[in-house]
Every structure is written in C-alpha cells, then in structure tokens.
Amino acid sequence: KALVVLLIALSSVSAYWSTGHMIISRIAHDDLLKTAPEVFKQIKEEVRILQQFSKEANHSFVESAVWADDNKDIEFGAFTQWHYVDTPYIMPDFHGETEVENMNVTWAINQMKRTLNNTSVPQFNSDLALSFAWRYLIHLVGDLHQPLHASSMYSKMFSEGDQGGNLFLLKFPANPQITNLHALWDACVDQYESMYAPLNQTEWSLIGDIASNLTQQTPRSKVADRVRILDEKVWAQESFKFSKDIVYDGINPNDTPSPQYIERGRRFINEQLVVAGYRLSDILKSLHHKRFKTSIKGVSE
C-alpha cells in the first residue's frame, strides 16, 4: 500500500524514459539473479568494462540501460536511427510517399545479437565491443517496447510523418515538460519519478519496489505467450499494432489527454515494461559468445 501511495504522489513529477528503461533492466536483473546467476555475473562484468565512460556507480547493469541515451548529451548522433523503426501509420487523408530507415532498431538489435552470439575467438582484446553490444542491446529492447518507437503517423497534417509522436503536440498541465505524444509515452504515461544514473540507494530501492510490484501484478505465467517471442521483428509488428489500437486511439493533436486515456495507457505500459523485462532476461540468457564463462559461481548486487 505504501508503494501505491508513493507512486500516486509522484505521478505529476517529470518522468522520462530513463526511468522506464531502468525498470525494464531491473526486472531483467532480478529475473537473471533468480534463474541464471552465472550468466548474470558474466554479463555484468562485461557491461562494467565501459563503466568509466558513463554516469554509472554501484548498479551498472541496470544503469547501463540509459547509456545509449546519455551519449546523446554530446550530440553523439551516429546511431540515432538505431532507436526506432518508423513504420508508417497511414491516415485516410494522406496521399504521398513514405520511407522506413533500413538501419533501424530491429536491424541494430540483430547486429548486437550477432556480436554477442559470436563463435569465433578474435586475435585482439574485444572487451570494448562486447560491452558496447550488451549496453545497446539492453537499451534497444526497451526502446522497441515503447509503441511510438515503432510507428509514425502520416496524415494531411503530418505529410512527412509525426516522427513517432514527437510532432503530435499535446496539452498536459499536470507536467509541463510533456508537450507531445511521444514524451507522454516515454514518460510511462507520467507515472513514475524521474530517475537517472547514477542511482542513489533510495532510488535503487524504489526501482526495485516498482519492478517487484509490476511483476507481482503481471507474473510470467500471465504473459507467457508474449514473453516466449524473442524475435525483434515480431516485437516491432506488435508495437506498431499497439500504437494504432492504443496510443493514437482516442486522442487528437493539441488535445489534453482524458482521464480514461491516461488510465488505459498506464495499465498498458505497465504490462509492456514487464514483458520487456522478461524478454530481456531471456534474450540475454540465450546469447553466449565464445569467451562466455559458465563456470563462475555466485553473484551479488
């Protein structure tokens, strides 16, 4: 009950997708510790290789989920298209051409998986590449479960697409930092406190409480049919459908989202966070590159 009260109190606080990403990675973290501690320890060690080039402190595995976005602070835009796939959502009043980028989030996830499932032994120290791949995979799995990272609306108003809702302006008095549809959904529909790396002990505990609360509400058994799908292209199709059926449904540009829209969105995105966390755990367990050490016993974090 205390957690519910706290989350309600925090509902008007600015909360961008760094929190959502770390909820997903915390769900995966806790699941890996229970089901595959040896795997978790090795991945954690390899993630930490790039910790000195990050904001991270004591919880690098979970905090690394926002590393790919933190790099944007220095205009590091070389991999921007890796974060989304703007599948066109065509409105009846649109008459024109559309384009989907080839090096998109599904392509990037596949590339990270290929690196982390590599069976050859390089003739050089590949630690940096492996750490980079784990970090981007952890982040991109989260991105692809945000429906507006898998769609772009085309209409008379948005003749070149709404850029995944970034151009779909909203009024949201409860949080003036939320000015468009993409921001609302990056913010988990404005539910959780904004938290960034490095997490202090209070934030680490809060992220853990949120993850525990969400997995109790949605255990693996409840979403087993979804969780067993580990194909990123299917995830993209799934998120695109959710964008049409849920995200864009019941709202127009320049609207203030209705209480019904917010309530429905929060229920939906909470399930997405859990499904993404379980899928992330399972996909990490499936990737054992040649240097992977399965003999390590025990882990603590």
PDB file of C-alpha atoms in Angstrom:
ATOM      1  CA  LYS A   1       0.000   0.000   0.000  1.00  0.00           C
ATOM      2  CA  ALA A   2       2.852   2.399   0.806  1.00  0.00           C
ATOM      3  CA  LEU A   3       4.285   1.889  -2.683  1.00  0.00           C
ATOM      4  CA  VAL A   4       0.922   2.668  -4.308  1.00  0.00           C
ATOM      5  CA  VAL A   5       0.604   5.878  -2.292  1.00  0.00           C
ATOM      6  CA  LEU A   6       4.148   6.875  -3.215  1.00  0.00           C
ATOM      7  CA  LEU A   7       3.555   6.268  -6.923  1.00  0.00           C
ATOM      8  CA  ILE A   8       0.376   8.338  -6.860  1.00  0.00           C
ATOM      9  CA  ALA A   9       2.254  11.164  -5.135  1.00  0.00           C
ATOM     10  CA  LEU A  10       4.962  11.017  -7.782  1.00  0.00           C
ATOM     11  CA  SER A  11       2.562  10.887 -10.723  1.00  0.00           C
ATOM     12  CA  SER A  12       2.944  14.592 -11.514  1.00  0.00           C
ATOM     13  CA  VAL A  13       6.750  14.537 -11.379  1.00  0.00           C
ATOM     14  CA  SER A  14       8.736  14.750 -14.618  1.00  0.00           C
ATOM     15  CA  ALA A  15       9.468  11.174 -15.624  1.00  0.00           C
ATOM     16  CA  TYR A  16      11.203  10.446 -18.875  1.00  0.00           C
ATOM     17  CA  TRP A  17      12.162   7.131 -20.352  1.00  0.00           C
ATOM     18  CA  SER A  18      15.354   6.746 -18.329  1.00  0.00           C
ATOM     19  CA  THR A  19      13.104   5.530 -15.520  1.00  0.00           C
ATOM     20  CA  GLY A  20      11.238   3.191 -17.840  1.00  0.00           C
ATOM     21  CA  HIS A  21      14.478   1.777 -19.203  1.00  0.00           C
ATOM     22  CA  MET A  22      15.815   1.128 -15.716  1.00  0.00           C
ATOM     23  CA  ILE A  23      12.553  -0.511 -14.599  1.00  0.00           C
ATOM     24  CA  ILE A  24      12.901  -2.926 -17.538  1.00  0.00           C
ATOM     25  CA  SER A  25      16.559  -3.641 -16.802  1.00  0.00           C
ATOM     26  CA  ARG A  26      15.799  -4.075 -13.073  1.00  0.00           C
ATOM     27  CA  ILE A  27      13.113  -6.647 -13.914  1.00  0.00           C
ATOM     28  CA  ALA A  28      15.662  -8.485 -16.080  1.00  0.00           C
ATOM     29  CA  HIS A  29      18.334  -8.086 -13.360  1.00  0.00           C
ATOM     30  CA  ASP A  30      16.134  -9.671 -10.694  1.00  0.00           C
ATOM     31  CA  ASP A  31      14.961 -12.442 -13.021  1.00  0.00           C
ATOM     32  CA  LEU A  32      18.534 -13.309 -14.050  1.00  0.00           C
ATOM     33  CA  LEU A  33      19.699 -13.413 -10.438  1.00  0.00           C
ATOM     34  CA  LYS A  34      16.985 -15.984  -9.687  1.00  0.00           C
ATOM     35  CA  THR A  35      17.224 -18.090 -12.826  1.00  0.00           C
ATOM     36  CA  ALA A  36      20.784 -17.772 -14.156  1.00  0.00           C
ATOM     37  CA  PRO A  37      23.199 -16.143 -11.685  1.00  0.00           C
ATOM     38  CA  GLU A  38      26.286 -17.399 -13.537  1.00  0.00           C
ATOM     39  CA  VAL A  39      25.082 -15.819 -16.761  1.00  0.00           C
ATOM     40  CA  PHE A  40      24.223 -12.603 -14.948  1.00  0.00           C
ATOM     41  CA  LYS A  41      27.656 -12.300 -13.358  1.00  0.00           C
ATOM     42  CA  GLN A  42      29.460 -12.631 -16.684  1.00  0.00           C
ATOM     43  CA  ILE A  43      27.196 -10.128 -18.440  1.00  0.00           C
ATOM     44  CA  LYS A  44      27.542  -7.712 -15.528  1.00  0.00           C
ATOM     45  CA  GLU A  45      31.336  -7.932 -15.709  1.00  0.00           C
ATOM     46  CA  GLU A  46      31.326  -7.215 -19.431  1.00  0.00           C
ATOM     47  CA  VAL A  47      28.851  -4.328 -19.101  1.00  0.00           C
ATOM     48  CA  ARG A  48      31.155  -2.763 -16.495  1.00  0.00           C
ATOM     49  CA  ILE A  49      34.072  -2.565 -18.919  1.00  0.00           C
ATOM     50  CA  LEU A  50      32.705   0.782 -20.186  1.00  0.00           C
ATOM     51  CA  GLN A  51      31.512   1.993 -16.785  1.00  0.00           C
ATOM     52  CA  GLN A  52      34.363   4.518 -16.564  1.00  0.00           C
ATOM     53  CA  PHE A  53      32.878   6.193 -19.644  1.00  0.00           C
ATOM     54  CA  SER A  54      29.429   6.595 -18.099  1.00  0.00           C
ATOM     55  CA  LYS A  55      27.489   8.207 -15.255  1.00  0.00           C
ATOM     56  CA  GLU A  56      27.088   4.828 -13.539  1.00  0.00           C
ATOM     57  CA  ALA A  57      28.092   3.986  -9.998  1.00  0.00           C
ATOM     58  CA  ASN A  58      27.057   0.935  -7.976  1.00  0.00           C
ATOM     59  CA  HIS A  59      24.437  -0.675 -10.216  1.00  0.00           C
ATOM     60  CA  SER A  60      25.993  -0.658 -13.643  1.00  0.00           C
ATOM     61  CA  PHE A  61      23.869  -3.405 -15.194  1.00  0.00           C
ATOM     62  CA  VAL A  62      20.620  -1.554 -14.518  1.00  0.00           C
ATOM     63  CA  GLU A  63      22.058   1.929 -15.048  1.00  0.00           C
ATOM     64  CA  SER A  64      23.615   0.921 -18.363  1.00  0.00           C
ATOM     65  CA  ALA A  65      20.102   0.800 -19.814  1.00  0.00           C
ATOM     66  CA  VAL A  66      20.279   4.589 -20.295  1.00  0.00           C
ATOM     67  CA  TRP A  67      23.890   4.790 -21.546  1.00  0.00           C
ATOM     68  CA  ALA A  68      22.859   4.910 -25.210  1.00  0.00           C
ATOM     69  CA  ASP A  69      20.650   7.937 -24.476  1.00  0.00           C
ATOM     70  CA  ASP A  70      23.201   9.606 -22.191  1.00  0.00           C
ATOM     71  CA  ASN A  71      25.617   9.676 -25.120  1.00  0.00           C
ATOM     72  CA  LYS A  72      23.219  11.991 -26.922  1.00  0.00           C
ATOM     73  CA  ASP A  73      24.252  14.725 -24.451  1.00  0.00           C
ATOM     74  CA  ILE A  74      27.397  15.267 -26.538  1.00  0.00           C
ATOM     75  CA  GLU A  75      25.490  15.238 -29.850  1.00  0.00           C
ATOM     76  CA  PHE A  76      26.581  11.636 -30.417  1.00  0.00           C
ATOM     77  CA  GLY A  77      24.054  11.043 -33.187  1.00  0.00           C
ATOM     78  CA  ALA A  78      25.757   8.381 -35.291  1.00  0.00           C
ATOM     79  CA  PHE A  79      23.392   5.697 -34.006  1.00  0.00           C
ATOM     80  CA  THR A  80      20.195   7.743 -33.711  1.00  0.00           C
ATOM     81  CA  GLN A  81      18.267   5.603 -36.196  1.00  0.00           C
ATOM     82  CA  TRP A  82      19.053   2.512 -34.136  1.00  0.00           C
ATOM     83  CA  HIS A  83      16.465   3.586 -31.548  1.00  0.00           C
ATOM     84  CA  TYR A  84      13.298   3.283 -33.638  1.00  0.00           C
ATOM     85  CA  VAL A  85      11.609   1.967 -36.767  1.00  0.00           C
ATOM     86  CA  ASP A  86       9.079   4.473 -38.079  1.00  0.00           C
ATOM     87  CA  THR A  87       6.596   2.091 -39.670  1.00  0.00           C
ATOM     88  CA  PRO A  88       4.049   4.320 -41.452  1.00  0.00           C
ATOM     89  CA  TYR A  89       0.577   4.586 -39.912  1.00  0.00           C
ATOM     90  CA  ILE A  90      -1.440   5.997 -42.811  1.00  0.00           C
ATOM     91  CA  MET A  91      -4.499   8.185 -42.211  1.00  0.00           C
ATOM     92  CA  PRO A  92      -7.277   8.339 -44.867  1.00  0.00           C
ATOM     93  CA  ASP A  93      -6.451  11.974 -45.747  1.00  0.00           C
ATOM     94  CA  PHE A  94      -2.799  11.207 -46.574  1.00  0.00           C
ATOM     95  CA  HIS A  95      -1.715  10.951 -50.191  1.00  0.00           C
ATOM     96  CA  GLY A  96       2.021  10.700 -50.638  1.00  0.00           C
ATOM     97  CA  GLU A  97       5.092   8.575 -50.219  1.00  0.00           C
ATOM     98  CA  THR A  98       6.628   7.140 -47.055  1.00  0.00           C
ATOM     99  CA  GLU A  99      10.010   5.760 -46.172  1.00  0.00           C
ATOM    100  CA  VAL A 100      11.320   3.451 -43.464  1.00  0.00           C
ATOM    101  CA  GLU A 101      15.006   3.618 -42.500  1.00  0.00           C
ATOM    102  CA  ASN A 102      16.951   0.393 -43.111  1.00  0.00           C
ATOM    103  CA  MET A 103      19.412   0.656 -40.198  1.00  0.00           C
ATOM    104  CA  ASN A 104      16.652   0.826 -37.611  1.00  0.00           C
ATOM    105  CA  VAL A 105      16.054  -0.663 -34.158  1.00  0.00           C
ATOM    106  CA  THR A 106      15.296  -4.177 -35.416  1.00  0.00           C
ATOM    107  CA  TRP A 107      18.442  -4.145 -37.558  1.00  0.00           C
ATOM    108  CA  ALA A 108      20.515  -2.872 -34.609  1.00  0.00           C
ATOM    109  CA  ILE A 109      19.176  -5.488 -32.176  1.00  0.00           C
ATOM    110  CA  ASN A 110      20.013  -8.185 -34.697  1.00  0.00           C
ATOM    111  CA  GLN A 111      23.544  -6.800 -35.051  1.00  0.00           C
ATOM    112  CA  MET A 112      24.068  -6.792 -31.271  1.00  0.00           C
ATOM    113  CA  LYS A 113      22.766 -10.364 -31.051  1.00  0.00           C
ATOM    114  CA  ARG A 114      25.159 -11.489 -33.788  1.00  0.00           C
ATOM    115  CA  THR A 115      28.098  -9.943 -31.926  1.00  0.00           C
ATOM    116  CA  LEU A 116      27.092 -11.480 -28.599  1.00  0.00           C
ATOM    117  CA  ASN A 117      26.440 -14.896 -30.116  1.00  0.00           C
ATOM    118  CA  ASN A 118      29.737 -14.937 -31.977  1.00  0.00           C
ATOM    119  CA  THR A 119      31.517 -18.302 -32.073  1.00  0.00           C
ATOM    120  CA  SER A 120      34.937 -17.125 -33.219  1.00  0.00           C
ATOM    121  CA  VAL A 121      37.799 -16.032 -30.963  1.00  0.00           C
ATOM    122  CA  PRO A 122      39.296 -12.716 -32.121  1.00  0.00           C
ATOM    123  CA  GLN A 123      43.058 -12.164 -32.166  1.00  0.00           C
ATOM    124  CA  PHE A 124      42.687  -8.991 -30.102  1.00  0.00           C
ATOM    125  CA  ASN A 125      41.005  -7.775 -26.929  1.00  0.00           C
ATOM    126  CA  SER A 126      37.332  -7.412 -27.888  1.00  0.00           C
ATOM    127  CA  ASP A 127      36.116  -6.328 -24.438  1.00  0.00           C
ATOM    128  CA  LEU A 128      35.093  -2.853 -25.607  1.00  0.00           C
ATOM    129  CA  ALA A 129      32.967  -4.198 -28.465  1.00  0.00           C
ATOM    130  CA  LEU A 130      31.264  -6.735 -26.201  1.00  0.00           C
ATOM    131  CA  SER A 131      30.443  -4.127 -23.542  1.00  0.00           C
ATOM    132  CA  PHE A 132      29.104  -1.786 -26.217  1.00  0.00           C
ATOM    133  CA  ALA A 133      26.907  -4.556 -27.635  1.00  0.00           C
ATOM    134  CA  TRP A 134      25.454  -5.568 -24.253  1.00  0.00           C
ATOM    135  CA  ARG A 135      24.699  -1.943 -23.416  1.00  0.00           C
ATOM    136  CA  TYR A 136      22.978  -1.168 -26.689  1.00  0.00           C
ATOM    137  CA  LEU A 137      21.018  -4.426 -26.628  1.00  0.00           C
ATOM    138  CA  ILE A 138      19.734  -3.709 -23.106  1.00  0.00           C
ATOM    139  CA  HIS A 139      18.672  -0.232 -24.195  1.00  0.00           C
ATOM    140  CA  LEU A 140      17.171  -1.112 -27.578  1.00  0.00           C
ATOM    141  CA  VAL A 141      14.986  -3.904 -26.216  1.00  0.00           C
ATOM    142  CA  GLY A 142      13.375  -1.239 -24.035  1.00  0.00           C
ATOM    143  CA  ASP A 143      13.000   1.190 -26.929  1.00  0.00           C
ATOM    144  CA  LEU A 144      11.183  -1.314 -29.090  1.00  0.00           C
ATOM    145  CA  HIS A 145       8.569  -1.918 -26.392  1.00  0.00           C
ATOM    146  CA  GLN A 146       7.566   1.763 -26.466  1.00  0.00           C
ATOM    147  CA  PRO A 147       4.990   1.722 -29.300  1.00  0.00           C
ATOM    148  CA  LEU A 148       5.970   5.143 -30.637  1.00  0.00           C
ATOM    149  CA  HIS A 149       9.452   3.790 -31.338  1.00  0.00           C
ATOM    150  CA  ALA A 150       7.763   1.540 -33.928  1.00  0.00           C
ATOM    151  CA  SER A 151       5.416   3.881 -35.771  1.00  0.00           C
ATOM    152  CA  SER A 152       4.948   7.279 -37.366  1.00  0.00           C
ATOM    153  CA  MET A 153       1.573   8.750 -38.301  1.00  0.00           C
ATOM    154  CA  TYR A 154       1.136  10.137 -41.815  1.00  0.00           C
ATOM    155  CA  SER A 155      -1.800  12.444 -42.486  1.00  0.00           C
ATOM    156  CA  LYS A 156      -2.645  15.757 -44.141  1.00  0.00           C
ATOM    157  CA  MET A 157      -1.278  17.450 -41.016  1.00  0.00           C
ATOM    158  CA  PHE A 158       1.805  15.215 -40.857  1.00  0.00           C
ATOM    159  CA  SER A 159       2.729  14.869 -44.526  1.00  0.00           C
ATOM    160  CA  GLU A 160       6.240  13.660 -43.640  1.00  0.00           C
ATOM    161  CA  GLY A 161       5.162  11.688 -40.589  1.00  0.00           C
ATOM    162  CA  ASP A 162       4.801  12.784 -36.976  1.00  0.00           C
ATOM    163  CA  GLN A 163       8.221  11.317 -36.058  1.00  0.00           C
ATOM    164  CA  GLY A 164       6.828   8.758 -33.659  1.00  0.00           C
ATOM    165  CA  GLY A 165       4.531  11.274 -31.989  1.00  0.00           C
ATOM    166  CA  ASN A 166       7.216  13.923 -31.454  1.00  0.00           C
ATOM    167  CA  LEU A 167       5.305  16.350 -33.700  1.00  0.00           C
ATOM    168  CA  PHE A 168       1.917  15.324 -32.253  1.00  0.00           C
ATOM    169  CA  LEU A 169       1.570  18.189 -29.766  1.00  0.00           C
ATOM    170  CA  LEU A 170      -0.452  17.867 -26.566  1.00  0.00           C
ATOM    171  CA  LYS A 171      -1.613  19.966 -23.650  1.00  0.00           C
ATOM    172  CA  PHE A 172      -0.631  18.321 -20.375  1.00  0.00           C
ATOM    173  CA  PRO A 173      -0.986  20.750 -17.432  1.00  0.00           C
ATOM    174  CA  ALA A 174      -0.001  18.095 -14.877  1.00  0.00           C
ATOM    175  CA  ASN A 175       3.534  18.061 -16.274  1.00  0.00           C
ATOM    176  CA  PRO A 176       4.630  20.992 -18.471  1.00  0.00           C
ATOM    177  CA  GLN A 177       7.644  19.025 -19.699  1.00  0.00           C
ATOM    178  CA  ILE A 178       5.291  16.689 -21.555  1.00  0.00           C
ATOM    179  CA  THR A 179       4.452  18.631 -24.707  1.00  0.00           C
ATOM    180  CA  ASN A 180       3.862  15.850 -27.238  1.00  0.00           C
ATOM    181  CA  LEU A 181       2.558  12.308 -27.538  1.00  0.00           C
ATOM    182  CA  HIS A 182       5.999  10.716 -27.693  1.00  0.00           C
ATOM    183  CA  ALA A 183       7.064  12.393 -24.456  1.00  0.00           C
ATOM    184  CA  LEU A 184       3.906  11.214 -22.711  1.00  0.00           C
ATOM    185  CA  TRP A 185       4.653   7.610 -23.595  1.00  0.00           C
ATOM    186  CA  ASP A 186       8.387   7.920 -22.951  1.00  0.00           C
ATOM    187  CA  ALA A 187       7.282   9.038 -19.501  1.00  0.00           C
ATOM    188  CA  CYS A 188       5.360   5.791 -18.957  1.00  0.00           C
ATOM    189  CA  VAL A 189       2.217   7.948 -19.214  1.00  0.00           C
ATOM    190  CA  ASP A 190       3.531  10.157 -16.391  1.00  0.00           C
ATOM    191  CA  GLN A 191       3.551   7.556 -13.617  1.00  0.00           C
ATOM    192  CA  TYR A 192       6.984   7.362 -12.055  1.00  0.00           C
ATOM    193  CA  GLU A 193       9.577   9.652 -10.554  1.00  0.00           C
ATOM    194  CA  SER A 194      12.301  10.788 -12.932  1.00  0.00           C
ATOM    195  CA  MET A 195      15.488   8.892 -12.095  1.00  0.00           C
ATOM    196  CA  TYR A 196      18.835   8.956 -13.849  1.00  0.00           C
ATOM    197  CA  ALA A 197      22.201   7.264 -13.497  1.00  0.00           C
ATOM    198  CA  PRO A 198      23.848   7.125 -11.065  1.00  0.00           C
ATOM    199  CA  LEU A 199      21.083   5.822  -8.831  1.00  0.00           C
ATOM    200  CA  ASN A 200      21.402   6.606  -5.137  1.00  0.00           C
ATOM    201  CA  GLN A 201      20.358   3.991  -2.594  1.00  0.00           C
ATOM    202  CA  THR A 202      16.851   5.421  -2.221  1.00  0.00           C
ATOM    203  CA  GLU A 203      16.316   5.358  -5.986  1.00  0.00           C
ATOM    204  CA  TRP A 204      17.766   1.846  -6.262  1.00  0.00           C
ATOM    205  CA  SER A 205      15.286   0.650  -3.652  1.00  0.00           C
ATOM    206  CA  LEU A 206      12.417   2.474  -5.353  1.00  0.00           C
ATOM    207  CA  ILE A 207      13.255   0.983  -8.763  1.00  0.00           C
ATOM    208  CA  GLY A 208      13.342  -2.418  -7.080  1.00  0.00           C
ATOM    209  CA  ASP A 209       9.967  -1.845  -5.429  1.00  0.00           C
ATOM    210  CA  ILE A 210       8.416  -0.746  -8.719  1.00  0.00           C
ATOM    211  CA  ALA A 211       9.844  -3.763 -10.556  1.00  0.00           C
ATOM    212  CA  SER A 212       8.614  -6.123  -7.815  1.00  0.00           C
ATOM    213  CA  ASN A 213       5.171  -4.540  -7.751  1.00  0.00           C
ATOM    214  CA  LEU A 214       4.799  -4.764 -11.529  1.00  0.00           C
ATOM    215  CA  THR A 215       5.934  -8.395 -11.746  1.00  0.00           C
ATOM    216  CA  GLN A 216       3.530  -9.326  -8.957  1.00  0.00           C
ATOM    217  CA  GLN A 217       0.720  -7.705 -10.941  1.00  0.00           C
ATOM    218  CA  THR A 218       1.864  -9.405 -14.148  1.00  0.00           C
ATOM    219  CA  PRO A 219       3.702 -12.673 -13.452  1.00  0.00           C
ATOM    220  CA  ARG A 220       5.377 -14.596 -16.266  1.00  0.00           C
ATOM    221  CA  SER A 221       2.503 -17.045 -16.414  1.00  0.00           C
ATOM    222  CA  LYS A 222       0.054 -14.267 -17.281  1.00  0.00           C
ATOM    223  CA  VAL A 223       2.049 -13.127 -20.337  1.00  0.00           C
ATOM    224  CA  ALA A 224       3.835 -16.371 -21.212  1.00  0.00           C
ATOM    225  CA  ASP A 225       2.595 -16.400 -24.810  1.00  0.00           C
ATOM    226  CA  ARG A 226       4.098 -12.965 -25.401  1.00  0.00           C
ATOM    227  CA  VAL A 227       7.315 -13.470 -23.453  1.00  0.00           C
ATOM    228  CA  ARG A 228       8.352 -16.566 -25.385  1.00  0.00           C
ATOM    229  CA  ILE A 229       8.597 -14.491 -28.580  1.00  0.00           C
ATOM    230  CA  LEU A 230      12.225 -13.326 -28.866  1.00  0.00           C
ATOM    231  CA  ASP A 231      12.130 -12.137 -32.490  1.00  0.00           C
ATOM    232  CA  GLU A 232      12.703  -8.373 -32.658  1.00  0.00           C
ATOM    233  CA  LYS A 233      10.788  -8.110 -35.945  1.00  0.00           C
ATOM    234  CA  VAL A 234       7.715  -9.566 -34.276  1.00  0.00           C
ATOM    235  CA  TRP A 235       8.187  -7.106 -31.395  1.00  0.00           C
ATOM    236  CA  ALA A 236       8.166  -4.256 -33.918  1.00  0.00           C
ATOM    237  CA  GLN A 237       4.969  -5.526 -35.508  1.00  0.00           C
ATOM    238  CA  GLU A 238       3.421  -5.907 -32.072  1.00  0.00           C
ATOM    239  CA  SER A 239       4.381  -2.366 -31.001  1.00  0.00           C
ATOM    240  CA  PHE A 240       3.123  -0.928 -34.285  1.00  0.00           C
ATOM    241  CA  LYS A 241      -0.274  -2.550 -33.706  1.00  0.00           C
ATOM    242  CA  PHE A 242      -0.337  -1.223 -30.134  1.00  0.00           C
ATOM    243  CA  SER A 243       0.403   2.280 -31.424  1.00  0.00           C
ATOM    244  CA  LYS A 244      -2.656   2.124 -33.682  1.00  0.00           C
ATOM    245  CA  ASP A 245      -5.004   0.418 -31.248  1.00  0.00           C
ATOM    246  CA  ILE A 246      -3.993   2.166 -28.020  1.00  0.00           C
ATOM    247  CA  VAL A 247      -1.586   5.108 -28.359  1.00  0.00           C
ATOM    248  CA  TYR A 248      -3.205   7.003 -31.229  1.00  0.00           C
ATOM    249  CA  ASP A 249      -6.726   5.890 -30.327  1.00  0.00           C
ATOM    250  CA  GLY A 250      -8.907   8.396 -28.501  1.00  0.00           C
ATOM    251  CA  ILE A 251      -6.637  11.416 -28.851  1.00  0.00           C
ATOM    252  CA  ASN A 252      -6.066  14.201 -31.378  1.00  0.00           C
ATOM    253  CA  PRO A 253      -3.295  16.759 -31.842  1.00  0.00           C
ATOM    254  CA  ASN A 254      -3.452  19.605 -29.303  1.00  0.00           C
ATOM    255  CA  ASP A 255      -5.759  17.616 -27.009  1.00  0.00           C
ATOM    256  CA  THR A 256      -5.433  17.294 -23.281  1.00  0.00           C
ATOM    257  CA  PRO A 257      -5.448  13.516 -22.687  1.00  0.00           C
ATOM    258  CA  SER A 258      -8.635  12.403 -20.958  1.00  0.00           C
ATOM    259  CA  PRO A 259      -8.544  10.598 -17.591  1.00  0.00           C
ATOM    260  CA  GLN A 260      -9.755   7.480 -19.409  1.00  0.00           C
ATOM    261  CA  TYR A 261      -6.881   7.710 -21.902  1.00  0.00           C
ATOM    262  CA  ILE A 262      -4.340   8.121 -19.084  1.00  0.00           C
ATOM    263  CA  GLU A 263      -5.739   5.234 -17.036  1.00  0.00           C
ATOM    264  CA  ARG A 264      -5.808   2.886 -20.037  1.00  0.00           C
ATOM    265  CA  GLY A 265      -2.330   3.959 -21.097  1.00  0.00           C
ATOM    266  CA  ARG A 266      -0.824   3.371 -17.674  1.00  0.00           C
ATOM    267  CA  ARG A 267      -2.293  -0.123 -17.435  1.00  0.00           C
ATOM    268  CA  PHE A 268      -0.965  -0.960 -20.874  1.00  0.00           C
ATOM    269  CA  ILE A 269       2.537   0.489 -20.470  1.00  0.00           C
ATOM    270  CA  ASN A 270       2.998  -1.277 -17.130  1.00  0.00           C
ATOM    271  CA  GLU A 271       2.429  -4.603 -18.864  1.00  0.00           C
ATOM    272  CA  GLN A 272       4.845  -3.543 -21.606  1.00  0.00           C
ATOM    273  CA  LEU A 273       7.551  -2.824 -19.013  1.00  0.00           C
ATOM    274  CA  VAL A 274       7.130  -6.291 -17.531  1.00  0.00           C
ATOM    275  CA  VAL A 275       7.048  -8.111 -20.867  1.00  0.00           C
ATOM    276  CA  ALA A 276      10.149  -6.208 -21.980  1.00  0.00           C
ATOM    277  CA  GLY A 277      11.944  -7.119 -18.744  1.00  0.00           C
ATOM    278  CA  TYR A 278      11.158 -10.827 -19.053  1.00  0.00           C
ATOM    279  CA  ARG A 279      12.107 -10.835 -22.737  1.00  0.00           C
ATOM    280  CA  LEU A 280      15.342  -9.005 -21.995  1.00  0.00           C
ATOM    281  CA  SER A 281      16.244 -11.585 -19.366  1.00  0.00           C
ATOM    282  CA  ASP A 282      15.521 -14.448 -21.736  1.00  0.00           C
ATOM    283  CA  ILE A 283      17.368 -12.963 -24.686  1.00  0.00           C
ATOM    284  CA  LEU A 284      20.438 -12.271 -22.536  1.00  0.00           C
ATOM    285  CA  LYS A 285      20.409 -15.879 -21.361  1.00  0.00           C
ATOM    286  CA  SER A 286      20.318 -17.037 -24.981  1.00  0.00           C
ATOM    287  CA  LEU A 287      23.466 -15.135 -26.024  1.00  0.00           C
ATOM    288  CA  HIS A 288      26.671 -16.945 -25.097  1.00  0.00           C
ATOM    289  CA  HIS A 289      29.616 -15.704 -27.113  1.00  0.00           C
ATOM    290  CA  LYS A 290      32.794 -17.790 -27.383  1.00  0.00           C
ATOM    291  CA  ARG A 291      34.501 -16.159 -24.391  1.00  0.00           C
ATOM    292  CA  PHE A 292      31.461 -16.618 -22.163  1.00  0.00           C
ATOM    293  CA  LYS A 293      32.370 -18.210 -18.808  1.00  0.00           C
ATOM    294  CA  THR A 294      29.643 -20.503 -17.496  1.00  0.00           C
ATOM    295  CA  SER A 295      31.717 -21.909 -14.629  1.00  0.00           C
ATOM    296  CA  ILE A 296      31.560 -18.794 -12.427  1.00  0.00           C
ATOM    297  CA  LYS A 297      29.555 -19.443  -9.261  1.00  0.00           C
ATOM    298  CA  GLY A 298      27.596 -16.913  -7.252  1.00  0.00           C
ATOM    299  CA  VAL A 299      26.905 -13.249  -7.644  1.00  0.00           C
ATOM    300  CA  SER A 300      25.831 -10.347  -5.507  1.00  0.00           C
ATOM    301  CA  GLU A 301      24.422  -6.935  -6.303  1.00  0.00           C
TER     302      GLU A 301
END
